[in-house]
């Protein structure tokens, strides 16, 4: 199944944006201007299945899917980099990570609606479940706007793979259902309880600043 998503940032998201990504607060108007230019480029989709057909997942009820922001984000970041606008490319990376969080939250709500079940836990592939599942998931879902490279990388870059543990009873809100912050690889999550200073750089930042 495929559904269109419409992620956007709220005033609450902007409240701690600068401290989370280490920008001076005086830069916020400029960051928000880039966000305004970036948002029309977002083509966010979720591709998912409610079938219990992953042998490596033994849960009684679950769904799995791919969530992407589309190619426009990558193209804007590349445009900035080609013009040696390093800070702007990093701003795009930070904003898009927040938008991806909004997108997978909307995806989880879509799964709850379609399945009639409730989310218990949301896991990113590579945390609870091995990355070796990716080819099977990709082949099953056949996403028309996402590409899996020979090196097992997803393109567009702002694409994530999720396993959703579901149940007949409601357990918690979406903000409480991720696996623990200590092991979670979604380092941009606005609900993270681990200090950003203890976390590794984002993939986009590694590419922009040539970090290892």
mmCIF file with all atom_site columns, C-alpha atoms in Angstrom:
data_model
loop_
_atom_site.group_PDB
_atom_site.id
_atom_site.type_symbol
_atom_site.label_atom_id
_atom_site.label_alt_id
_atom_site.label_comp_id
_atom_site.label_asym_id
_atom_site.label_entity_id
_atom_site.label_seq_id
_atom_site.pdbx_PDB_ins_code
_atom_site.Cartn_x
_atom_site.Cartn_y
_atom_site.Cartn_z
_atom_site.occupancy
_atom_site.B_iso_or_equiv
_atom_site.pdbx_formal_charge
_atom_site.auth_seq_id
_atom_site.auth_comp_id
_atom_site.auth_asym_id
_atom_site.auth_atom_id
_atom_site.pdbx_PDB_model_num
ATOM 1   C CA . UNK A 1 1   ? 0.000  0.000   0.000  1.00 0.00 ? 1   UNK A CA 1
ATOM 2   C CA . UNK A 1 2   ? 1.043  3.570   -0.651 1.00 0.00 ? 2   UNK A CA 1
ATOM 3   C CA . UNK A 1 3   ? -0.089 6.767   1.025  1.00 0.00 ? 3   UNK A CA 1
ATOM 4   C CA . UNK A 1 4   ? 0.837  10.436  0.613  1.00 0.00 ? 4   UNK A CA 1
ATOM 5   C CA . UNK A 1 5   ? 2.140  12.200  3.722  1.00 0.00 ? 5   UNK A CA 1
ATOM 6   C CA . UNK A 1 6   ? 2.238  15.927  4.487  1.00 0.00 ? 6   UNK A CA 1
ATOM 7   C CA . UNK A 1 7   ? 4.888  16.543  7.165  1.00 0.00 ? 7   UNK A CA 1
ATOM 8   C CA . UNK A 1 8   ? 5.292  20.079  8.502  1.00 0.00 ? 8   UNK A CA 1
ATOM 9   C CA . UNK A 1 9   ? 7.054  21.656  11.468 1.00 0.00 ? 9   UNK A CA 1
ATOM 10  C CA . UNK A 1 10  ? 5.066  23.346  14.228 1.00 0.00 ? 10  UNK A CA 1
ATOM 11  C CA . UNK A 1 11  ? 5.931  26.200  16.565 1.00 0.00 ? 11  UNK A CA 1
ATOM 12  C CA . UNK A 1 12  ? 6.860  23.625  19.213 1.00 0.00 ? 12  UNK A CA 1
ATOM 13  C CA . UNK A 1 13  ? 9.370  22.054  16.820 1.00 0.00 ? 13  UNK A CA 1
ATOM 14  C CA . UNK A 1 14  ? 11.065 25.412  16.295 1.00 0.00 ? 14  UNK A CA 1
ATOM 15  C CA . UNK A 1 15  ? 11.300 26.129  20.026 1.00 0.00 ? 15  UNK A CA 1
ATOM 16  C CA . UNK A 1 16  ? 14.441 24.029  20.571 1.00 0.00 ? 16  UNK A CA 1
ATOM 17  C CA . UNK A 1 17  ? 15.636 23.657  16.978 1.00 0.00 ? 17  UNK A CA 1
ATOM 18  C CA . UNK A 1 18  ? 18.710 25.861  17.409 1.00 0.00 ? 18  UNK A CA 1
ATOM 19  C CA . UNK A 1 19  ? 19.873 24.225  20.627 1.00 0.00 ? 19  UNK A CA 1
ATOM 20  C CA . UNK A 1 20  ? 19.300 20.726  19.222 1.00 0.00 ? 20  UNK A CA 1
ATOM 21  C CA . UNK A 1 21  ? 21.384 21.353  16.118 1.00 0.00 ? 21  UNK A CA 1
ATOM 22  C CA . UNK A 1 22  ? 23.789 23.880  17.633 1.00 0.00 ? 22  UNK A CA 1
ATOM 23  C CA . UNK A 1 23  ? 22.770 27.014  15.749 1.00 0.00 ? 23  UNK A CA 1
ATOM 24  C CA . UNK A 1 24  ? 22.821 30.525  17.274 1.00 0.00 ? 24  UNK A CA 1
ATOM 25  C CA . UNK A 1 25  ? 19.259 31.635  18.015 1.00 0.00 ? 25  UNK A CA 1
ATOM 26  C CA . UNK A 1 26  ? 19.855 34.690  15.832 1.00 0.00 ? 26  UNK A CA 1
ATOM 27  C CA . UNK A 1 27  ? 20.016 32.309  12.819 1.00 0.00 ? 27  UNK A CA 1
ATOM 28  C CA . UNK A 1 28  ? 16.452 31.056  13.283 1.00 0.00 ? 28  UNK A CA 1
ATOM 29  C CA . UNK A 1 29  ? 14.746 33.502  10.845 1.00 0.00 ? 29  UNK A CA 1
ATOM 30  C CA . UNK A 1 30  ? 17.213 32.489  8.113  1.00 0.00 ? 30  UNK A CA 1
ATOM 31  C CA . UNK A 1 31  ? 16.700 28.791  8.909  1.00 0.00 ? 31  UNK A CA 1
ATOM 32  C CA . UNK A 1 32  ? 12.930 29.255  8.718  1.00 0.00 ? 32  UNK A CA 1
ATOM 33  C CA . UNK A 1 33  ? 13.321 31.014  5.354  1.00 0.00 ? 33  UNK A CA 1
ATOM 34  C CA . UNK A 1 34  ? 15.162 27.948  4.025  1.00 0.00 ? 34  UNK A CA 1
ATOM 35  C CA . UNK A 1 35  ? 12.385 25.775  5.458  1.00 0.00 ? 35  UNK A CA 1
ATOM 36  C CA . UNK A 1 36  ? 9.799  27.839  3.560  1.00 0.00 ? 36  UNK A CA 1
ATOM 37  C CA . UNK A 1 37  ? 11.716 27.295  0.332  1.00 0.00 ? 37  UNK A CA 1
ATOM 38  C CA . UNK A 1 38  ? 12.269 23.610  1.087  1.00 0.00 ? 38  UNK A CA 1
ATOM 39  C CA . UNK A 1 39  ? 8.725  22.573  2.007  1.00 0.00 ? 39  UNK A CA 1
ATOM 40  C CA . UNK A 1 40  ? 7.229  22.663  -1.539 1.00 0.00 ? 40  UNK A CA 1
ATOM 41  C CA . UNK A 1 41  ? 10.004 20.266  -2.618 1.00 0.00 ? 41  UNK A CA 1
ATOM 42  C CA . UNK A 1 42  ? 8.888  17.578  -0.176 1.00 0.00 ? 42  UNK A CA 1
ATOM 43  C CA . UNK A 1 43  ? 7.155  14.615  -1.826 1.00 0.00 ? 43  UNK A CA 1
ATOM 44  C CA . UNK A 1 44  ? 6.614  12.350  1.126  1.00 0.00 ? 44  UNK A CA 1
ATOM 45  C CA . UNK A 1 45  ? 5.161  8.859   0.803  1.00 0.00 ? 45  UNK A CA 1
ATOM 46  C CA . UNK A 1 46  ? 4.809  5.746   2.914  1.00 0.00 ? 46  UNK A CA 1
ATOM 47  C CA . UNK A 1 47  ? 4.874  2.283   1.347  1.00 0.00 ? 47  UNK A CA 1
ATOM 48  C CA . UNK A 1 48  ? 3.727  -0.396  3.734  1.00 0.00 ? 48  UNK A CA 1
ATOM 49  C CA . UNK A 1 49  ? 2.251  -3.819  4.307  1.00 0.00 ? 49  UNK A CA 1
ATOM 50  C CA . UNK A 1 50  ? -0.048 -5.182  6.997  1.00 0.00 ? 50  UNK A CA 1
ATOM 51  C CA . UNK A 1 51  ? 0.766  -8.775  6.028  1.00 0.00 ? 51  UNK A CA 1
ATOM 52  C CA . UNK A 1 52  ? 2.589  -10.928 8.573  1.00 0.00 ? 52  UNK A CA 1
ATOM 53  C CA . UNK A 1 53  ? 5.083  -12.247 6.036  1.00 0.00 ? 53  UNK A CA 1
ATOM 54  C CA . UNK A 1 54  ? 8.537  -11.438 7.458  1.00 0.00 ? 54  UNK A CA 1
ATOM 55  C CA . UNK A 1 55  ? 10.058 -14.638 8.843  1.00 0.00 ? 55  UNK A CA 1
ATOM 56  C CA . UNK A 1 56  ? 12.434 -12.697 11.085 1.00 0.00 ? 56  UNK A CA 1
ATOM 57  C CA . UNK A 1 57  ? 9.544  -10.952 12.871 1.00 0.00 ? 57  UNK A CA 1
ATOM 58  C CA . UNK A 1 58  ? 7.650  -13.162 15.299 1.00 0.00 ? 58  UNK A CA 1
ATOM 59  C CA . UNK A 1 59  ? 5.158  -10.607 16.639 1.00 0.00 ? 59  UNK A CA 1
ATOM 60  C CA . UNK A 1 60  ? 1.466  -11.561 16.583 1.00 0.00 ? 60  UNK A CA 1
ATOM 61  C CA . UNK A 1 61  ? 0.518  -8.234  14.951 1.00 0.00 ? 61  UNK A CA 1
ATOM 62  C CA . UNK A 1 62  ? 2.796  -5.895  13.053 1.00 0.00 ? 62  UNK A CA 1
ATOM 63  C CA . UNK A 1 63  ? 3.223  -3.748  9.978  1.00 0.00 ? 63  UNK A CA 1
ATOM 64  C CA . UNK A 1 64  ? 6.321  -2.645  8.124  1.00 0.00 ? 64  UNK A CA 1
ATOM 65  C CA . UNK A 1 65  ? 7.087  0.095   5.701  1.00 0.00 ? 65  UNK A CA 1
ATOM 66  C CA . UNK A 1 66  ? 9.339  2.620   4.009  1.00 0.00 ? 66  UNK A CA 1
ATOM 67  C CA . UNK A 1 67  ? 8.868  6.355   4.559  1.00 0.00 ? 67  UNK A CA 1
ATOM 68  C CA . UNK A 1 68  ? 10.537 8.925   2.315  1.00 0.00 ? 68  UNK A CA 1
ATOM 69  C CA . UNK A 1 69  ? 10.644 12.694  1.840  1.00 0.00 ? 69  UNK A CA 1
ATOM 70  C CA . UNK A 1 70  ? 11.392 12.386  -1.878 1.00 0.00 ? 70  UNK A CA 1
ATOM 71  C CA . UNK A 1 71  ? 14.221 13.516  -4.150 1.00 0.00 ? 71  UNK A CA 1
ATOM 72  C CA . UNK A 1 72  ? 13.633 17.257  -3.853 1.00 0.00 ? 72  UNK A CA 1
ATOM 73  C CA . UNK A 1 73  ? 15.424 17.450  -0.496 1.00 0.00 ? 73  UNK A CA 1
ATOM 74  C CA . UNK A 1 74  ? 18.518 15.709  -1.860 1.00 0.00 ? 74  UNK A CA 1
ATOM 75  C CA . UNK A 1 75  ? 18.558 17.939  -4.919 1.00 0.00 ? 75  UNK A CA 1
ATOM 76  C CA . UNK A 1 76  ? 18.354 21.131  -2.848 1.00 0.00 ? 76  UNK A CA 1
ATOM 77  C CA . UNK A 1 77  ? 21.158 19.978  -0.564 1.00 0.00 ? 77  UNK A CA 1
ATOM 78  C CA . UNK A 1 78  ? 23.296 19.053  -3.584 1.00 0.00 ? 78  UNK A CA 1
ATOM 79  C CA . UNK A 1 79  ? 22.602 22.448  -5.154 1.00 0.00 ? 79  UNK A CA 1
ATOM 80  C CA . UNK A 1 80  ? 23.860 24.215  -2.034 1.00 0.00 ? 80  UNK A CA 1
ATOM 81  C CA . UNK A 1 81  ? 26.945 21.998  -1.919 1.00 0.00 ? 81  UNK A CA 1
ATOM 82  C CA . UNK A 1 82  ? 27.714 22.626  -5.584 1.00 0.00 ? 82  UNK A CA 1
ATOM 83  C CA . UNK A 1 83  ? 27.781 26.341  -4.770 1.00 0.00 ? 83  UNK A CA 1
ATOM 84  C CA . UNK A 1 84  ? 29.878 25.741  -1.641 1.00 0.00 ? 84  UNK A CA 1
ATOM 85  C CA . UNK A 1 85  ? 27.015 26.771  0.654  1.00 0.00 ? 85  UNK A CA 1
ATOM 86  C CA . UNK A 1 86  ? 28.016 24.367  3.409  1.00 0.00 ? 86  UNK A CA 1
ATOM 87  C CA . UNK A 1 87  ? 25.926 25.875  6.212  1.00 0.00 ? 87  UNK A CA 1
ATOM 88  C CA . UNK A 1 88  ? 22.794 25.975  4.062  1.00 0.00 ? 88  UNK A CA 1
ATOM 89  C CA . UNK A 1 89  ? 23.265 22.323  3.089  1.00 0.00 ? 89  UNK A CA 1
ATOM 90  C CA . UNK A 1 90  ? 23.561 21.419  6.764  1.00 0.00 ? 90  UNK A CA 1
ATOM 91  C CA . UNK A 1 91  ? 20.414 23.424  7.576  1.00 0.00 ? 91  UNK A CA 1
ATOM 92  C CA . UNK A 1 92  ? 18.541 21.457  4.897  1.00 0.00 ? 92  UNK A CA 1
ATOM 93  C CA . UNK A 1 93  ? 19.792 18.226  6.453  1.00 0.00 ? 93  UNK A CA 1
ATOM 94  C CA . UNK A 1 94  ? 18.606 19.213  9.935  1.00 0.00 ? 94  UNK A CA 1
ATOM 95  C CA . UNK A 1 95  ? 15.194 20.418  8.775  1.00 0.00 ? 95  UNK A CA 1
ATOM 96  C CA . UNK A 1 96  ? 14.623 17.299  6.693  1.00 0.00 ? 96  UNK A CA 1
ATOM 97  C CA . UNK A 1 97  ? 15.453 15.034  9.626  1.00 0.00 ? 97  UNK A CA 1
ATOM 98  C CA . UNK A 1 98  ? 12.736 16.758  11.637 1.00 0.00 ? 98  UNK A CA 1
ATOM 99  C CA . UNK A 1 99  ? 10.315 16.446  8.714  1.00 0.00 ? 99  UNK A CA 1
ATOM 100 C CA . UNK A 1 100 ? 11.103 12.743  8.415  1.00 0.00 ? 100 UNK A CA 1
ATOM 101 C CA . UNK A 1 101 ? 10.166 12.327  12.069 1.00 0.00 ? 101 UNK A CA 1
ATOM 102 C CA . UNK A 1 102 ? 6.829  13.990  11.346 1.00 0.00 ? 102 UNK A CA 1
ATOM 103 C CA . UNK A 1 103 ? 6.359  11.727  8.334  1.00 0.00 ? 103 UNK A CA 1
ATOM 104 C CA . UNK A 1 104 ? 6.857  8.458   10.187 1.00 0.00 ? 104 UNK A CA 1
ATOM 105 C CA . UNK A 1 105 ? 4.523  9.642   12.958 1.00 0.00 ? 105 UNK A CA 1
ATOM 106 C CA . UNK A 1 106 ? 1.854  10.260  10.308 1.00 0.00 ? 106 UNK A CA 1
ATOM 107 C CA . UNK A 1 107 ? 2.641  6.841   8.825  1.00 0.00 ? 107 UNK A CA 1
ATOM 108 C CA . UNK A 1 108 ? 2.072  5.185   12.209 1.00 0.00 ? 108 UNK A CA 1
ATOM 109 C CA . UNK A 1 109 ? -1.320 6.874   12.465 1.00 0.00 ? 109 UNK A CA 1
ATOM 110 C CA . UNK A 1 110 ? -2.192 5.666   8.951  1.00 0.00 ? 110 UNK A CA 1
ATOM 111 C CA . UNK A 1 111 ? -1.309 2.092   9.929  1.00 0.00 ? 111 UNK A CA 1
ATOM 112 C CA . UNK A 1 112 ? -3.484 2.297   13.040 1.00 0.00 ? 112 UNK A CA 1
ATOM 113 C CA . UNK A 1 113 ? -6.405 3.531   10.940 1.00 0.00 ? 113 UNK A CA 1
ATOM 114 C CA . UNK A 1 114 ? -6.032 0.899   8.232  1.00 0.00 ? 114 UNK A CA 1
ATOM 115 C CA . UNK A 1 115 ? -5.398 -2.025  10.578 1.00 0.00 ? 115 UNK A CA 1
ATOM 116 C CA . UNK A 1 116 ? -7.812 -1.164  13.359 1.00 0.00 ? 116 UNK A CA 1
ATOM 117 C CA . UNK A 1 117 ? -4.968 -1.945  15.783 1.00 0.00 ? 117 UNK A CA 1
ATOM 118 C CA . UNK A 1 118 ? -2.846 0.190   18.086 1.00 0.00 ? 118 UNK A CA 1
ATOM 119 C CA . UNK A 1 119 ? 0.854  0.933   18.018 1.00 0.00 ? 119 UNK A CA 1
ATOM 120 C CA . UNK A 1 120 ? 2.889  -0.663  20.798 1.00 0.00 ? 120 UNK A CA 1
ATOM 121 C CA . UNK A 1 121 ? 6.426  0.032   19.606 1.00 0.00 ? 121 UNK A CA 1
ATOM 122 C CA . UNK A 1 122 ? 8.036  1.618   16.583 1.00 0.00 ? 122 UNK A CA 1
ATOM 123 C CA . UNK A 1 123 ? 11.438 0.225   15.571 1.00 0.00 ? 123 UNK A CA 1
ATOM 124 C CA . UNK A 1 124 ? 13.894 1.335   12.925 1.00 0.00 ? 124 UNK A CA 1
ATOM 125 C CA . UNK A 1 125 ? 15.507 -1.363  10.830 1.00 0.00 ? 125 UNK A CA 1
ATOM 126 C CA . UNK A 1 126 ? 18.979 -1.908  12.242 1.00 0.00 ? 126 UNK A CA 1
ATOM 127 C CA . UNK A 1 127 ? 17.865 -1.477  15.854 1.00 0.00 ? 127 UNK A CA 1
ATOM 128 C CA . UNK A 1 128 ? 15.715 -4.426  16.952 1.00 0.00 ? 128 UNK A CA 1
ATOM 129 C CA . UNK A 1 129 ? 15.662 -6.069  13.520 1.00 0.00 ? 129 UNK A CA 1
ATOM 130 C CA . UNK A 1 130 ? 18.643 -6.734  11.274 1.00 0.00 ? 130 UNK A CA 1
ATOM 131 C CA . UNK A 1 131 ? 19.424 -4.669  8.182  1.00 0.00 ? 131 UNK A CA 1
ATOM 132 C CA . UNK A 1 132 ? 19.465 -7.926  6.214  1.00 0.00 ? 132 UNK A CA 1
ATOM 133 C CA . UNK A 1 133 ? 15.660 -7.625  6.097  1.00 0.00 ? 133 UNK A CA 1
ATOM 134 C CA . UNK A 1 134 ? 15.889 -4.572  3.840  1.00 0.00 ? 134 UNK A CA 1
ATOM 135 C CA . UNK A 1 135 ? 16.052 -6.360  0.449  1.00 0.00 ? 135 UNK A CA 1
ATOM 136 C CA . UNK A 1 136 ? 13.016 -8.487  1.310  1.00 0.00 ? 136 UNK A CA 1
ATOM 137 C CA . UNK A 1 137 ? 11.037 -5.475  2.512  1.00 0.00 ? 137 UNK A CA 1
ATOM 138 C CA . UNK A 1 138 ? 12.018 -3.452  -0.532 1.00 0.00 ? 138 UNK A CA 1
ATOM 139 C CA . UNK A 1 139 ? 11.079 -6.243  -2.956 1.00 0.00 ? 139 UNK A CA 1
ATOM 140 C CA . UNK A 1 140 ? 7.722  -6.815  -1.252 1.00 0.00 ? 140 UNK A CA 1
ATOM 141 C CA . UNK A 1 141 ? 6.726  -3.158  -1.128 1.00 0.00 ? 141 UNK A CA 1
ATOM 142 C CA . UNK A 1 142 ? 8.124  -2.253  -4.600 1.00 0.00 ? 142 UNK A CA 1
ATOM 143 C CA . UNK A 1 143 ? 8.195  1.508   -3.912 1.00 0.00 ? 143 UNK A CA 1
ATOM 144 C CA . UNK A 1 144 ? 8.101  3.505   -7.138 1.00 0.00 ? 144 UNK A CA 1
ATOM 145 C CA . UNK A 1 145 ? 9.847  6.591   -5.706 1.00 0.00 ? 145 UNK A CA 1
ATOM 146 C CA . UNK A 1 146 ? 12.585 4.803   -3.711 1.00 0.00 ? 146 UNK A CA 1
ATOM 147 C CA . UNK A 1 147 ? 15.660 3.033   -5.019 1.00 0.00 ? 147 UNK A CA 1
ATOM 148 C CA . UNK A 1 148 ? 17.796 0.381   -3.299 1.00 0.00 ? 148 UNK A CA 1
ATOM 149 C CA . UNK A 1 149 ? 21.417 0.595   -4.447 1.00 0.00 ? 149 UNK A CA 1
ATOM 150 C CA . UNK A 1 150 ? 23.822 -2.316  -4.922 1.00 0.00 ? 150 UNK A CA 1
ATOM 151 C CA . UNK A 1 151 ? 25.413 -1.230  -1.634 1.00 0.00 ? 151 UNK A CA 1
ATOM 152 C CA . UNK A 1 152 ? 22.048 -1.694  0.145  1.00 0.00 ? 152 UNK A CA 1
ATOM 153 C CA . UNK A 1 153 ? 21.509 2.050   0.600  1.00 0.00 ? 153 UNK A CA 1
ATOM 154 C CA . UNK A 1 154 ? 18.128 3.675   0.100  1.00 0.00 ? 154 UNK A CA 1
ATOM 155 C CA . UNK A 1 155 ? 17.698 6.659   -2.188 1.00 0.00 ? 155 UNK A CA 1
ATOM 156 C CA . UNK A 1 156 ? 16.413 9.327   -1.606 1.00 0.00 ? 156 UNK A CA 1
ATOM 157 C CA . UNK A 1 157 ? 18.664 9.773   1.425  1.00 0.00 ? 157 UNK A CA 1
ATOM 158 C CA . UNK A 1 158 ? 15.824 10.886  3.677  1.00 0.00 ? 158 UNK A CA 1
ATOM 159 C CA . UNK A 1 159 ? 14.150 7.483   3.671  1.00 0.00 ? 159 UNK A CA 1
ATOM 160 C CA . UNK A 1 160 ? 13.674 5.185   6.624  1.00 0.00 ? 160 UNK A CA 1
ATOM 161 C CA . UNK A 1 161 ? 12.533 1.588   7.162  1.00 0.00 ? 161 UNK A CA 1
ATOM 162 C CA . UNK A 1 162 ? 10.202 0.843   10.057 1.00 0.00 ? 162 UNK A CA 1
ATOM 163 C CA . UNK A 1 163 ? 8.707  -2.149  11.859 1.00 0.00 ? 163 UNK A CA 1
ATOM 164 C CA . UNK A 1 164 ? 5.545  -1.335  13.829 1.00 0.00 ? 164 UNK A CA 1
ATOM 165 C CA . UNK A 1 165 ? 4.509  -3.643  16.673 1.00 0.00 ? 165 UNK A CA 1
ATOM 166 C CA . UNK A 1 166 ? 0.693  -3.550  16.885 1.00 0.00 ? 166 UNK A CA 1
ATOM 167 C CA . UNK A 1 167 ? -1.851 -4.769  19.413 1.00 0.00 ? 167 UNK A CA 1
ATOM 168 C CA . UNK A 1 168 ? -5.607 -4.854  19.930 1.00 0.00 ? 168 UNK A CA 1
ATOM 169 C CA . UNK A 1 169 ? -5.260 -2.654  23.030 1.00 0.00 ? 169 UNK A CA 1
ATOM 170 C CA . UNK A 1 170 ? -3.988 0.904   23.151 1.00 0.00 ? 170 UNK A CA 1
ATOM 171 C CA . UNK A 1 171 ? -0.734 1.186   25.108 1.00 0.00 ? 171 UNK A CA 1
ATOM 172 C CA . UNK A 1 172 ? 0.691  4.671   24.598 1.00 0.00 ? 172 UNK A CA 1
ATOM 173 C CA . UNK A 1 173 ? 0.944  7.659   22.283 1.00 0.00 ? 173 UNK A CA 1
ATOM 174 C CA . UNK A 1 174 ? 3.291  7.777   19.303 1.00 0.00 ? 174 UNK A CA 1
ATOM 175 C CA . UNK A 1 175 ? 5.740  9.842   21.385 1.00 0.00 ? 175 UNK A CA 1
ATOM 176 C CA . UNK A 1 176 ? 6.086  6.959   23.855 1.00 0.00 ? 176 UNK A CA 1
ATOM 177 C CA . UNK A 1 177 ? 6.255  3.970   21.533 1.00 0.00 ? 177 UNK A CA 1
ATOM 178 C CA . UNK A 1 178 ? 9.751  4.202   20.047 1.00 0.00 ? 178 UNK A CA 1
ATOM 179 C CA . UNK A 1 179 ? 12.369 1.823   21.342 1.00 0.00 ? 179 UNK A CA 1
ATOM 180 C CA . UNK A 1 180 ? 14.699 3.232   23.963 1.00 0.00 ? 180 UNK A CA 1
ATOM 181 C CA . UNK A 1 181 ? 16.642 6.405   23.222 1.00 0.00 ? 181 UNK A CA 1
ATOM 182 C CA . UNK A 1 182 ? 19.887 4.742   24.263 1.00 0.00 ? 182 UNK A CA 1
ATOM 183 C CA . UNK A 1 183 ? 19.777 2.341   21.297 1.00 0.00 ? 183 UNK A CA 1
ATOM 184 C CA . UNK A 1 184 ? 17.632 4.260   18.803 1.00 0.00 ? 184 UNK A CA 1
ATOM 185 C CA . UNK A 1 185 ? 19.405 5.495   15.647 1.00 0.00 ? 185 UNK A CA 1
ATOM 186 C CA . UNK A 1 186 ? 16.858 8.245   14.918 1.00 0.00 ? 186 UNK A CA 1
ATOM 187 C CA . UNK A 1 187 ? 19.147 10.941  16.291 1.00 0.00 ? 187 UNK A CA 1
ATOM 188 C CA . UNK A 1 188 ? 16.924 13.833  15.189 1.00 0.00 ? 188 UNK A CA 1
ATOM 189 C CA . UNK A 1 189 ? 13.827 12.724  17.116 1.00 0.00 ? 189 UNK A CA 1
ATOM 190 C CA . UNK A 1 190 ? 12.308 15.665  19.008 1.00 0.00 ? 190 UNK A CA 1
ATOM 191 C CA . UNK A 1 191 ? 11.245 13.294  21.789 1.00 0.00 ? 191 UNK A CA 1
ATOM 192 C CA . UNK A 1 192 ? 14.789 12.006  22.394 1.00 0.00 ? 192 UNK A CA 1
ATOM 193 C CA . UNK A 1 193 ? 15.858 12.010  26.044 1.00 0.00 ? 193 UNK A CA 1
ATOM 194 C CA . UNK A 1 194 ? 19.604 11.640  25.357 1.00 0.00 ? 194 UNK A CA 1
ATOM 195 C CA . UNK A 1 195 ? 21.645 14.809  25.003 1.00 0.00 ? 195 UNK A CA 1
ATOM 196 C CA . UNK A 1 196 ? 22.484 15.644  21.388 1.00 0.00 ? 196 UNK A CA 1
ATOM 197 C CA . UNK A 1 197 ? 26.106 16.228  22.374 1.00 0.00 ? 197 UNK A CA 1
ATOM 198 C CA . UNK A 1 198 ? 26.517 12.482  23.059 1.00 0.00 ? 198 UNK A CA 1
ATOM 199 C CA . UNK A 1 199 ? 25.178 11.443  19.660 1.00 0.00 ? 199 UNK A CA 1
ATOM 200 C CA . UNK A 1 200 ? 27.006 10.704  16.391 1.00 0.00 ? 200 UNK A CA 1
ATOM 201 C CA . UNK A 1 201 ? 26.633 13.152  13.469 1.00 0.00 ? 201 UNK A CA 1
ATOM 202 C CA . UNK A 1 202 ? 23.839 12.618  10.974 1.00 0.00 ? 202 UNK A CA 1
ATOM 203 C CA . UNK A 1 203 ? 24.575 10.904  7.668  1.00 0.00 ? 203 UNK A CA 1
ATOM 204 C CA . UNK A 1 204 ? 23.977 14.184  5.857  1.00 0.00 ? 204 UNK A CA 1
ATOM 205 C CA . UNK A 1 205 ? 26.391 16.034  8.129  1.00 0.00 ? 205 UNK A CA 1
ATOM 206 C CA . UNK A 1 206 ? 29.005 13.329  7.562  1.00 0.00 ? 206 UNK A CA 1
ATOM 207 C CA . UNK A 1 207 ? 28.664 13.811  3.818  1.00 0.00 ? 207 UNK A CA 1
ATOM 208 C CA . UNK A 1 208 ? 28.690 17.622  4.034  1.00 0.00 ? 208 UNK A CA 1
ATOM 209 C CA . UNK A 1 209 ? 31.637 17.933  6.407  1.00 0.00 ? 209 UNK A CA 1
ATOM 210 C CA . UNK A 1 210 ? 33.545 14.804  5.292  1.00 0.00 ? 210 UNK A CA 1
ATOM 211 C CA . UNK A 1 211 ? 33.301 13.267  8.767  1.00 0.00 ? 211 UNK A CA 1
ATOM 212 C CA . UNK A 1 212 ? 34.030 9.621   9.522  1.00 0.00 ? 212 UNK A CA 1
#
